[in-house]
Coordinates of C-alpha atoms in Angstrom, one line a residue:
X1 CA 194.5 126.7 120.9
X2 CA 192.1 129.0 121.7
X3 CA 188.5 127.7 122.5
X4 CA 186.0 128.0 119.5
X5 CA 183.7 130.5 119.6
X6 CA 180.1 129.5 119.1
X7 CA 177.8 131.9 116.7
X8 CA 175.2 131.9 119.4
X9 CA 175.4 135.3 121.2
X10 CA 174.1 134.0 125.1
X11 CA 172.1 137.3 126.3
X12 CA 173.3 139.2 129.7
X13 CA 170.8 139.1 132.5
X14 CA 169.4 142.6 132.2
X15 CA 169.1 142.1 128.0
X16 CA 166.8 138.8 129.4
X17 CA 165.1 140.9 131.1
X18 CA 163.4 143.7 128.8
X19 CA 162.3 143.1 125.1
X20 CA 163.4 145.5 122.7
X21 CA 161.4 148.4 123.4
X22 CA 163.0 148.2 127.1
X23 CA 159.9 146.9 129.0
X24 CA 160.0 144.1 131.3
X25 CA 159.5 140.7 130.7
X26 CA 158.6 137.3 133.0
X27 CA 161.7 135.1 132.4
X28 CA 160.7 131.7 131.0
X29 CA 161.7 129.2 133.7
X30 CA 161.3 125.1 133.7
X31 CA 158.9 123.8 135.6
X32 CA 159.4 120.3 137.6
X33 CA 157.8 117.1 136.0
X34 CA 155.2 115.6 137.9
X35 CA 155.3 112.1 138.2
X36 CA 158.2 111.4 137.0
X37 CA 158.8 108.0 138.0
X38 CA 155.1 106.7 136.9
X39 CA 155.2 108.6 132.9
X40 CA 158.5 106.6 132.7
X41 CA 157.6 103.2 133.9
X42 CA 154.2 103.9 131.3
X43 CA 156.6 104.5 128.3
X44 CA 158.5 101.5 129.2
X45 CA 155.7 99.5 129.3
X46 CA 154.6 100.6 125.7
X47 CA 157.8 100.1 124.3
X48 CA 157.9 96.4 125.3
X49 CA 154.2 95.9 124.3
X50 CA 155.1 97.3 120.9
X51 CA 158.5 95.7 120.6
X52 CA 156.0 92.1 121.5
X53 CA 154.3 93.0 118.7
X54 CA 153.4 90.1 115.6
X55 CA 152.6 90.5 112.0
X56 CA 149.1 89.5 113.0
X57 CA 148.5 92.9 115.4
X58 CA 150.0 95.2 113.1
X59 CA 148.4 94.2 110.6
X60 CA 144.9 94.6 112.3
X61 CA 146.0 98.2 112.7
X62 CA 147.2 98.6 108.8
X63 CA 144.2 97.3 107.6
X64 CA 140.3 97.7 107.7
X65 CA 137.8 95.8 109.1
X66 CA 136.9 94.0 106.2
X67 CA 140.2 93.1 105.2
X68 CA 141.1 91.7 108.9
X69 CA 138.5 89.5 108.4
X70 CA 139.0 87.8 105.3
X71 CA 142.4 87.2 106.8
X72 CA 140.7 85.6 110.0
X73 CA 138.4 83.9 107.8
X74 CA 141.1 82.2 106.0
X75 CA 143.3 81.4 109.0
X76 CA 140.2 79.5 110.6
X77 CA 139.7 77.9 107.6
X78 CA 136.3 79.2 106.5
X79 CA 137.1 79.3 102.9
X80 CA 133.3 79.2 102.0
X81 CA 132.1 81.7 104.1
X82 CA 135.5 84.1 102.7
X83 CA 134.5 83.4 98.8
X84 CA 130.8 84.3 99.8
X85 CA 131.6 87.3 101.5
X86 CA 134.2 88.4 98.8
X87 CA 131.4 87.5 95.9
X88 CA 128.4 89.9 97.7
X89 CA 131.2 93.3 98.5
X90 CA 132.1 92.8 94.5
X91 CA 128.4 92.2 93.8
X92 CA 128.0 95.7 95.7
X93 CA 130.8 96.9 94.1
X94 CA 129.1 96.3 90.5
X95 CA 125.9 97.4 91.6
X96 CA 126.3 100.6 93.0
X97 CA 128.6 101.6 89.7
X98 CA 125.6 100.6 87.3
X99 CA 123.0 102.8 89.2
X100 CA 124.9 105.7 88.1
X101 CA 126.5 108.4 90.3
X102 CA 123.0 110.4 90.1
X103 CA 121.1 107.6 91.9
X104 CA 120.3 107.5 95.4
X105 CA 122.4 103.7 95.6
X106 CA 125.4 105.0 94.8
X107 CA 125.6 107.7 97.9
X108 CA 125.0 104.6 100.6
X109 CA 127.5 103.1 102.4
X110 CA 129.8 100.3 100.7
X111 CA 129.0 97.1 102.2
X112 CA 132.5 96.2 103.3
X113 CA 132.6 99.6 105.8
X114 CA 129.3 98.5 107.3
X115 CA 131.1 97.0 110.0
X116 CA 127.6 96.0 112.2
X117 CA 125.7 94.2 109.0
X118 CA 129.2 92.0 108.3
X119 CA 129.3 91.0 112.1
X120 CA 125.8 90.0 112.1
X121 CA 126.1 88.4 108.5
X122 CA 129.2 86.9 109.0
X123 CA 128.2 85.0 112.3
X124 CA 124.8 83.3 110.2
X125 CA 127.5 82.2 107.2
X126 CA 129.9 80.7 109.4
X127 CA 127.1 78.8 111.2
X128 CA 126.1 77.8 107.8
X129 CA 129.2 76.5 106.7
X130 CA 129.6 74.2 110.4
X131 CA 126.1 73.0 109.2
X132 CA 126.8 72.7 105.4
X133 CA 130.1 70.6 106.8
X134 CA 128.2 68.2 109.2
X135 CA 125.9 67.7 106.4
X136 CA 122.8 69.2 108.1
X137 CA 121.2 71.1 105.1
X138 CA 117.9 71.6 107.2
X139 CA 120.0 73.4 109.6
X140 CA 121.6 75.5 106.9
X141 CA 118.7 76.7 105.5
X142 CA 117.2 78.0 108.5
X143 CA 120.7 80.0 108.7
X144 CA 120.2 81.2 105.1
X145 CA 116.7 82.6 106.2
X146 CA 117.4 84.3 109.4
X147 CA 120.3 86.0 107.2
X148 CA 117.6 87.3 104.9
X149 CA 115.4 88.0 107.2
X150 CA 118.0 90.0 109.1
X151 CA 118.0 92.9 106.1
X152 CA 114.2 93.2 105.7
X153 CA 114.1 95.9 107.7
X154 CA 116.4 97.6 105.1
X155 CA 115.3 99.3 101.8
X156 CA 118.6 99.3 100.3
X157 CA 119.3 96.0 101.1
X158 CA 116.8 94.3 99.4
X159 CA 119.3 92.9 97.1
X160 CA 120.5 90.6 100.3
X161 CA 117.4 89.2 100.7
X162 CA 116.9 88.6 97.6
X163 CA 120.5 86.2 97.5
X164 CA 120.3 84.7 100.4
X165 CA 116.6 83.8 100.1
X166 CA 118.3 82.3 96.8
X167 CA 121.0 80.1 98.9
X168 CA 117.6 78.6 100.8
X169 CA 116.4 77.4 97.5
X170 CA 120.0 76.5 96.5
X171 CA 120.1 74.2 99.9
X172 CA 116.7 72.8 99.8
X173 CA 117.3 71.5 96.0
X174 CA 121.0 70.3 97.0
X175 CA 119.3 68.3 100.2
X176 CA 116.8 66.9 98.0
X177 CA 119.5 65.9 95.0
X178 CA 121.0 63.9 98.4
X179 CA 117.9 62.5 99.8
X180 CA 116.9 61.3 96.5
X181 CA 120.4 59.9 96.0
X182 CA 120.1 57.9 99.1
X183 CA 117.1 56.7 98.6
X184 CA 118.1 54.5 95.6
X185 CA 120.3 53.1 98.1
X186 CA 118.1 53.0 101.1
X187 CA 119.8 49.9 103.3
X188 CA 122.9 52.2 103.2
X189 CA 120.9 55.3 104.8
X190 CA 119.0 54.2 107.1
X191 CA 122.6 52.6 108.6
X192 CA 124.1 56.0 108.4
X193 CA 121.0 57.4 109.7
X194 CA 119.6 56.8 112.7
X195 CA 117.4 59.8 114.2
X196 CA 115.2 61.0 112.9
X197 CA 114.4 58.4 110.1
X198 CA 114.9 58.7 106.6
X199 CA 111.5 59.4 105.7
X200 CA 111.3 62.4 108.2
X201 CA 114.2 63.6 106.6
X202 CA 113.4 63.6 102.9
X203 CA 109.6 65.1 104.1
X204 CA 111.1 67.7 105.7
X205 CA 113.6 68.5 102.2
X206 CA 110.5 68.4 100.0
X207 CA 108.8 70.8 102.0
X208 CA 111.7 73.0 102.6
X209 CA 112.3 73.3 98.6
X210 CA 108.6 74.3 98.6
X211 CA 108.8 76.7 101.3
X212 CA 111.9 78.4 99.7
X213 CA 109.7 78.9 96.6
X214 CA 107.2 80.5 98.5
X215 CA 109.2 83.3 100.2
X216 CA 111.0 84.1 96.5
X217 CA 107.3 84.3 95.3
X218 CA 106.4 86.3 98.0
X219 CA 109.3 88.4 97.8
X220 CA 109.1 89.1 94.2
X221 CA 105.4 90.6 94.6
X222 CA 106.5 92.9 97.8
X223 CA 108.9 94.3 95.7
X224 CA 107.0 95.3 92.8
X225 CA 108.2 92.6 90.2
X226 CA 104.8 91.1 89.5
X227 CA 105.4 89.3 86.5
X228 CA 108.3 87.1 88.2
X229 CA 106.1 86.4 91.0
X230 CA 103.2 85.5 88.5
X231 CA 105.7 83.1 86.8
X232 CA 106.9 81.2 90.0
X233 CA 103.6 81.2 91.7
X234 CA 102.0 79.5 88.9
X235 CA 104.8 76.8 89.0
X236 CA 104.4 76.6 92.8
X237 CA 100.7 76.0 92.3
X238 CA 101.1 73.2 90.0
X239 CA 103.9 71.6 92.8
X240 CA 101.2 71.9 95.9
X241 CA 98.5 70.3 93.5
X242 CA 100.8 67.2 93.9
X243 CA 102.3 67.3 97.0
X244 CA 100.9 67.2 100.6
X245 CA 99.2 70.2 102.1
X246 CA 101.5 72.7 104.1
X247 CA 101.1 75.6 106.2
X248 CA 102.5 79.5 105.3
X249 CA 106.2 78.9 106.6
X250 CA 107.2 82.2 109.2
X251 CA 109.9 84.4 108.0
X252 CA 111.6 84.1 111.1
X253 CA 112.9 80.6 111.5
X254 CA 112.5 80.8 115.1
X255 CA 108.8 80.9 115.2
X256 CA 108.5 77.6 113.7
X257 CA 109.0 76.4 117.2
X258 CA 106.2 78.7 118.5
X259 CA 102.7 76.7 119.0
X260 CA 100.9 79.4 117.9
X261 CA 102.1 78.8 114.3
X262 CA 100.6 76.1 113.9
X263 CA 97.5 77.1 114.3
X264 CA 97.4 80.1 112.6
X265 CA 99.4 80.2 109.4
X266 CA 96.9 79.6 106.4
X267 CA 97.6 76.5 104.1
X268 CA 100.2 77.7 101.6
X269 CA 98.0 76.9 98.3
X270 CA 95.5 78.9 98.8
X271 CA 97.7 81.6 99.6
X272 CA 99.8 80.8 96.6
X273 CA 96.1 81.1 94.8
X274 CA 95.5 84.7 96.0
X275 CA 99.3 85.8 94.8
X276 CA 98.2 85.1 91.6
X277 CA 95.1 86.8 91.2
X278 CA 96.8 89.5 92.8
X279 CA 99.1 89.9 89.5
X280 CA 96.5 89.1 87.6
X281 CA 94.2 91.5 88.5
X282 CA 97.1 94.1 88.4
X283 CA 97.9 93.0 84.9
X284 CA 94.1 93.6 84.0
X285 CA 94.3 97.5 85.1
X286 CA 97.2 97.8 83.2
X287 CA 95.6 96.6 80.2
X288 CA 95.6 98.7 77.1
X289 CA 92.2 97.1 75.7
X290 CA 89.9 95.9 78.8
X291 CA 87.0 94.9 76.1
X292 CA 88.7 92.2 74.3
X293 CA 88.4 88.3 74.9
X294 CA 92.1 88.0 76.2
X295 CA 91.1 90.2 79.0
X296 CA 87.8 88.5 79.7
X297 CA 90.1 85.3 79.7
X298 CA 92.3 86.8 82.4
X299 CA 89.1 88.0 84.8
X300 CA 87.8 84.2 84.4
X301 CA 91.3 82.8 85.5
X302 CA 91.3 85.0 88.5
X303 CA 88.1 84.5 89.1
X304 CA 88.2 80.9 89.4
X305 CA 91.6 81.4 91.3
X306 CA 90.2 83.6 93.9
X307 CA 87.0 81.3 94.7
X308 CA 89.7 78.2 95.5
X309 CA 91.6 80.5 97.9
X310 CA 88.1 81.6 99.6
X311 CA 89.4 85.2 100.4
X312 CA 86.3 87.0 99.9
X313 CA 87.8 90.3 99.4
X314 CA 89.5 89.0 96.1
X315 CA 86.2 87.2 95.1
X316 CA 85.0 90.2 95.6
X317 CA 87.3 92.4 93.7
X318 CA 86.9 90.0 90.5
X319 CA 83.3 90.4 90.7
X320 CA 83.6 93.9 90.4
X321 CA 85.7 93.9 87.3
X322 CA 83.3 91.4 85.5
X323 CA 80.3 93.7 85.7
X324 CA 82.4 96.6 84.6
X325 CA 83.5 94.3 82.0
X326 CA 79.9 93.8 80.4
X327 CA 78.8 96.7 81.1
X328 CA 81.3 97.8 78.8
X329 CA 80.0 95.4 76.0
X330 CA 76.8 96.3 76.6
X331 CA 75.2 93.3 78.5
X332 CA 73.7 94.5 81.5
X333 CA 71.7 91.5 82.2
X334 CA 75.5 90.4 82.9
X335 CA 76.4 93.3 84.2
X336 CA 74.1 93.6 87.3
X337 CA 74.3 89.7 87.9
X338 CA 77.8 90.2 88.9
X339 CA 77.4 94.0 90.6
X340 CA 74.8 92.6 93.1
X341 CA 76.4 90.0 93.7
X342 CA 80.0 92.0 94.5
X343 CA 77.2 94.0 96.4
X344 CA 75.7 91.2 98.7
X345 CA 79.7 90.2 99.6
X346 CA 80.3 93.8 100.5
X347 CA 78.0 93.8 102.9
X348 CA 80.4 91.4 105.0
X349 CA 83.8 93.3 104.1
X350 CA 85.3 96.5 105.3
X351 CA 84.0 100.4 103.8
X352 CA 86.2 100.0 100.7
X353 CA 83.9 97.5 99.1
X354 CA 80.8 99.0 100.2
X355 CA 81.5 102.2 98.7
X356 CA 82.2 100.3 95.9
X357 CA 80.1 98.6 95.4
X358 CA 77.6 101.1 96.1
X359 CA 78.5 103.6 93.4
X360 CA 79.2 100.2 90.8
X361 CA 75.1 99.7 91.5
X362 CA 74.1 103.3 91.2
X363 CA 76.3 103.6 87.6
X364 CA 74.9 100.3 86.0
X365 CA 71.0 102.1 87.1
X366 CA 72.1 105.2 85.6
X367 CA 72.7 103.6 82.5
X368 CA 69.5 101.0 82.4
X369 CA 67.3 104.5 83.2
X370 CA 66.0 103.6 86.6
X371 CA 67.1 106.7 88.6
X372 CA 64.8 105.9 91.6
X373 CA 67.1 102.8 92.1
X374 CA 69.9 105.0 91.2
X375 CA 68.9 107.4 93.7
X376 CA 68.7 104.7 96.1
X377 CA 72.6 103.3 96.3
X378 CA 73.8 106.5 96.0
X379 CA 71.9 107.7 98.9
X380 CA 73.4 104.7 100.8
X381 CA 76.7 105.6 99.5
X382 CA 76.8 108.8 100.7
X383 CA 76.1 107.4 104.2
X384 CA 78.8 104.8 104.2
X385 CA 81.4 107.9 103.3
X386 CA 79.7 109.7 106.5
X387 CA 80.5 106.6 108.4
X388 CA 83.8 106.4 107.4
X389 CA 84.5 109.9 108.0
X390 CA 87.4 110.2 105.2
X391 CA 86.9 113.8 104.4
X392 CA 88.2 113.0 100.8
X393 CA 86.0 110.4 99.9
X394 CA 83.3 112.3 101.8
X395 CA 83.8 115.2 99.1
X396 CA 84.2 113.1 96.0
X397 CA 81.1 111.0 96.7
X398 CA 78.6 114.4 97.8
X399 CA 80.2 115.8 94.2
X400 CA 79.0 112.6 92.8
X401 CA 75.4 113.0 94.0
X402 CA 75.4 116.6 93.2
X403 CA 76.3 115.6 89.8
X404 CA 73.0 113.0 89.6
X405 CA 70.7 115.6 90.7
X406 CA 71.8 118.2 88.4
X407 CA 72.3 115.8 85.4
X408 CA 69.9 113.7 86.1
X409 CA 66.9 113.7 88.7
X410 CA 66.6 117.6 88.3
X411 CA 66.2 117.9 92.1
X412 CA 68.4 120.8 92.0
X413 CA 67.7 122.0 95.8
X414 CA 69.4 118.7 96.7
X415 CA 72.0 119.3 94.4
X416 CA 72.8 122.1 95.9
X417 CA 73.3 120.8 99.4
X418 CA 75.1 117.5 98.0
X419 CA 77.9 120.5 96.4
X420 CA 77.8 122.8 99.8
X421 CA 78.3 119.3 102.0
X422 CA 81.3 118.5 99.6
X423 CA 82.7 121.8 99.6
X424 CA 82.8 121.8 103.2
X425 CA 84.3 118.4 103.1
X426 CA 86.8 119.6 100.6
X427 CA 87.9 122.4 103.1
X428 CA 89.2 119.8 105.7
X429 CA 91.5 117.6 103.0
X430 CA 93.3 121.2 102.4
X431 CA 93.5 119.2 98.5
X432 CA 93.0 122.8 96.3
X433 CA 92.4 121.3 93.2
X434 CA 89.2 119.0 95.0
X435 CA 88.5 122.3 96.9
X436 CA 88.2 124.1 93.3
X437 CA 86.1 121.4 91.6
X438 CA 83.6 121.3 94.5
X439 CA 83.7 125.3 94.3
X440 CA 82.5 124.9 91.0
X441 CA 79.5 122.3 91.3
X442 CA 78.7 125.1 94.4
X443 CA 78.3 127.6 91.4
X444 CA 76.6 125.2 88.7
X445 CA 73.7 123.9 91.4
X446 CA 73.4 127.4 92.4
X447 CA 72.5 128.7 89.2
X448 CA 70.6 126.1 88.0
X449 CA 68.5 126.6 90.5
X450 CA 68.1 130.4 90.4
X451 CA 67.5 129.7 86.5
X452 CA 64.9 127.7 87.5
X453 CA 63.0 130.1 90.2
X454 CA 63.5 132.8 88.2
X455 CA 61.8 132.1 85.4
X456 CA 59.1 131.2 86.9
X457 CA 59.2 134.5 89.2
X458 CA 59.3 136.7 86.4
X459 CA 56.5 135.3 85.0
X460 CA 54.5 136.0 88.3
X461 CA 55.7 139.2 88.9
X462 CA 53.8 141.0 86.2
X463 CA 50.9 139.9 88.3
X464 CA 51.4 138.5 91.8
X465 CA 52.7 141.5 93.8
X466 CA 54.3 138.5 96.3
X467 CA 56.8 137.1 93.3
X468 CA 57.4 141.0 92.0
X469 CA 58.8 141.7 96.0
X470 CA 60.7 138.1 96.2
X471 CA 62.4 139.5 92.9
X472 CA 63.4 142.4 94.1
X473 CA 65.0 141.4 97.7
X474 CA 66.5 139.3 95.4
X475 CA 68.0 141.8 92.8
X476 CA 69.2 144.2 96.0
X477 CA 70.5 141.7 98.4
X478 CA 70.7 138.6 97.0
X479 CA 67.7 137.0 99.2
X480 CA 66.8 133.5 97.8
X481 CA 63.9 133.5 95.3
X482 CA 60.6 131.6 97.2
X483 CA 59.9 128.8 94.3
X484 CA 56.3 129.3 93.0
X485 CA 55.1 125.9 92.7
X486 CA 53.1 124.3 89.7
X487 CA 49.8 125.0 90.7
X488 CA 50.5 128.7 91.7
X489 CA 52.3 129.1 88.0
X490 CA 49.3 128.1 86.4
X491 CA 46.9 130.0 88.7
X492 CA 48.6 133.4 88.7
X493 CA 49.6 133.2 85.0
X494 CA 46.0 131.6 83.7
X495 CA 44.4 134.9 84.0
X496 CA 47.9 137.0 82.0
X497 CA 47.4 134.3 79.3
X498 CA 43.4 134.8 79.3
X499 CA 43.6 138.8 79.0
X500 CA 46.1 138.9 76.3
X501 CA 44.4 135.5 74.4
X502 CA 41.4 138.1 74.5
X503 CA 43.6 141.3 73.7
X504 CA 44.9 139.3 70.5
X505 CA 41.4 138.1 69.8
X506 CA 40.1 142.2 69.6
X507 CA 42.9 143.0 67.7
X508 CA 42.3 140.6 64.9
X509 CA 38.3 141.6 65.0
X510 CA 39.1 145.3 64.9
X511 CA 41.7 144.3 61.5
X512 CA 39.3 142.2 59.9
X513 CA 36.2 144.5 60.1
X514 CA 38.8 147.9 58.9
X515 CA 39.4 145.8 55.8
X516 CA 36.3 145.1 55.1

């Protein structure tokens, strides 16, 4: 037989050589592997490694990180901790489809591919559940704060703190349920427990259920949703009526241990007291009709509220809305009873009162017609703004005073400098549309003043060759008028009025003896 012939045509040497325009090429030769030995002991090794492999490894690399560790969470045997971290990724799930895909939720990160917030989550939850299964609920809900307290930090997930602060109530009501259980049957517990006692125990669940409370109330009005925190920290306020007094609990767990605490976290009702006339006095500014018994009610509420917690500020802050309140309603006897007294508590709290206070005593003047007074809180006003050197309110209160003078006390040259401060306050807040308004009280004490002088300069001229050359610098370069005061007016202008009182006189002779 004769050999086959293979359909590969094997090239001479000089065809190897050149390319098929006839140059020369470099032959392609094999180079040497380096190493040889070492690269094929390391392939043998990977081959045994991944011949040793389990399920358990390849599934680590088949799946993601949170699907590895629901698996390891239901091979330990931490069935709670698996349903509760199953329960908040479908809870993220839900939320971020009912935002919308316009909203800014739906473009974070899923929950189960933040792989450092499920590490740090997952290590307080299993800690939990050992506590939950040792029965140590006080435990527990220290772990169920420190989670929440963990995602503070984070704006998006406010929605954690807001269930786990949840589980704390959940765990302070279930130890409770137990302590109260066991104390029907008190021989048996104090057998089972031994240290601490009983009574320590069931004091320190009462005032855990009350703390939890707290930090949902508190939570609730960080967050903008007043009117739930109105409606839990009324019911928390009717609880620490009745039960023994205790101290602002830390967000942190871990400072509870810290000395300083205890000596200075404020007692949790009065605390309690100014969350509510926090709400309150937010529902009052958002209310449609402020003149109306209903919202006198509220201010009286808050009122009383804010005088039990002591803050001064908020005692403050109701006083303020009481005067405005009858001033409204036209009783200023009212009225200024409560604006001097907001006044005399200003004196001992920070800029934002004064100046408040300050321009609530100029108003209620204004309106009662005693514009010395008036003139007299708005001067002070003008130098707490100085002091406090917010360019801003600097410009809104000098366009406040130049308003008075203008509208008001007719002192127009100081209206003028009260606009030309505030302009030049305006200038430095770069706000244009402030910039323009002060621009235009500029323009409007300007002119009233030059209305003003020249009048009366005109009058002169005719006469006084002083006024006639004061007009004139004026008309041809805009030199400001010198302002003829009264007595000048009636001096130089006496003798005008005389001649042509005389003049008329004549006149009416001279007709009176033609007709006759």
């Amino acid at each position: 037989m004769s050999p086959t012939i293979s359909s590969r045509v094997i090239p001479s040497c000089k065809a190897m050589g050149k390319d098929t325009g006839g140059n020369r090429k470099t032959s392609r030769r094999l180079k040497p592997i380096v190493n040889k030995d070492a690269r094929r002991i390391s392939v043998k090794h990977k081959l045994e490694v991944m011949t040793n492999f389990t399920k358990l490894d390849i599934d680590w690399y088949r799946l993601d990180f949170y699907e590895n560790i629901c698996l390891n969470l239901l091979q330990a045997g931490y069935q709670r901790t698996y349903s509760e971290l199953f329960q908040l990724v479908e809870m993220d799930k839900h939320r971020r489809i009912d935002s919308g895909l316009d909203s800014a939720t739906s473009t974070t990160v899923p929950l189960s591919k933040q792989i450092g917030k499920l590490q740090a989550m997952l290590k307080f939850m299993i800690d939990a559940e050992n506590a939950n299964a040792t029965q140590n609920y006080d435990e527990m809900y220290k772990k169920y704060l420190a989670t929440a307290n963990f995602f503070r930090a984070q704006k998006d997930d406010q929605w954690l703190v807001r269930h786990f602060l949840y589980k704390c109530n959940h765990t302070a009501n279930k130890a409770v349920c137990v302590m109260n259980f066991l104390s029907t049957k008190k021989a048996n517990a104090e057998e089972k427990i031994q240290s601490p006692t009983f009574g320590q125990l069931q004091e320190t669940a009462n005032r855990r259920l009350t703390e939890s409370s707290y930090h949902i109330v508190k939570f609730d009005s960080d967050t903008g949703k007043y009117s739930d925190a109105l409606r839990g920290a009324n019911i928390l306020y009717h609880e620490l009526k009745r039960s023994p007094p205790y101290l602002v609990p830390p967000e942190d767990p871990a400072l509870e241990s810290d000395d300083s605490w205890f000596t200075t976290a404020p007692s949790m009702i009065s605390v309690v007291c100014e969350q509510i006339v926090n709400c309150l006095l937010r529902r009052a500014d958002e209310a449609d009709n402020k003149q109306n018994d209903e919202y006198l009610q509220l201010l009286l509420t808050a009122e009383s509220l804010a005088n039990e917690s002591e803050n001064q500020n908020l005692v403050g802050d109701c006083a303020h809305r009481m005067g405005q309140f009858y001033g409204m309603n036209g009783d200023m006897n009212a009225a200024y009873e409560h604006a001097e007294k907001y006044y005399r508590l200003s004196k001992n709290l920070d800029k934002t009162h004064r100046l408040k206070s300050c321009r609530a005593m100029a108003e209620l003047h204004e309106k009662m017609g005693d514009l010395h007074q008036a003139r007299y809180y708005l001067t002070e006003l003008e130098g707490v703004a100085s002091e406090w050197g917010d360019p801003r309110i600097a410009a809104e209160v000098n366009m406040l005073l130049a308003n008075f003078h203008v509208t008001q006390s007719k002192e127009l040259a100081e209206a003028c400098e009260s606009a030309k401060n505030g302009f030049r306050w305006a200038l430095r807040t770069e706000n244009q549309e402030l910039t323009n308004r002060l621009r235009l009280w500029c323009g409007i004490a300007d002119g009233r003043l030059i209305e003003e002088t020249f009048l009366t300069t005109v009058l002169c001229a005719r006469t006084d060759p002083t006024a006639m050359v004061s007009l004139l610098k004026w008309r041809d370069a805009r030199i400001p008028m010198r302002k003829i005061n009264e007595e000048d007016f009636h001096r130089i202008t006496k003798c005008t009025f005389l001649e042509r009182k005389d003049r008329l006189g004549k006149q009416r002779l001279s007709t009176l003896n033609s007709t006759s």
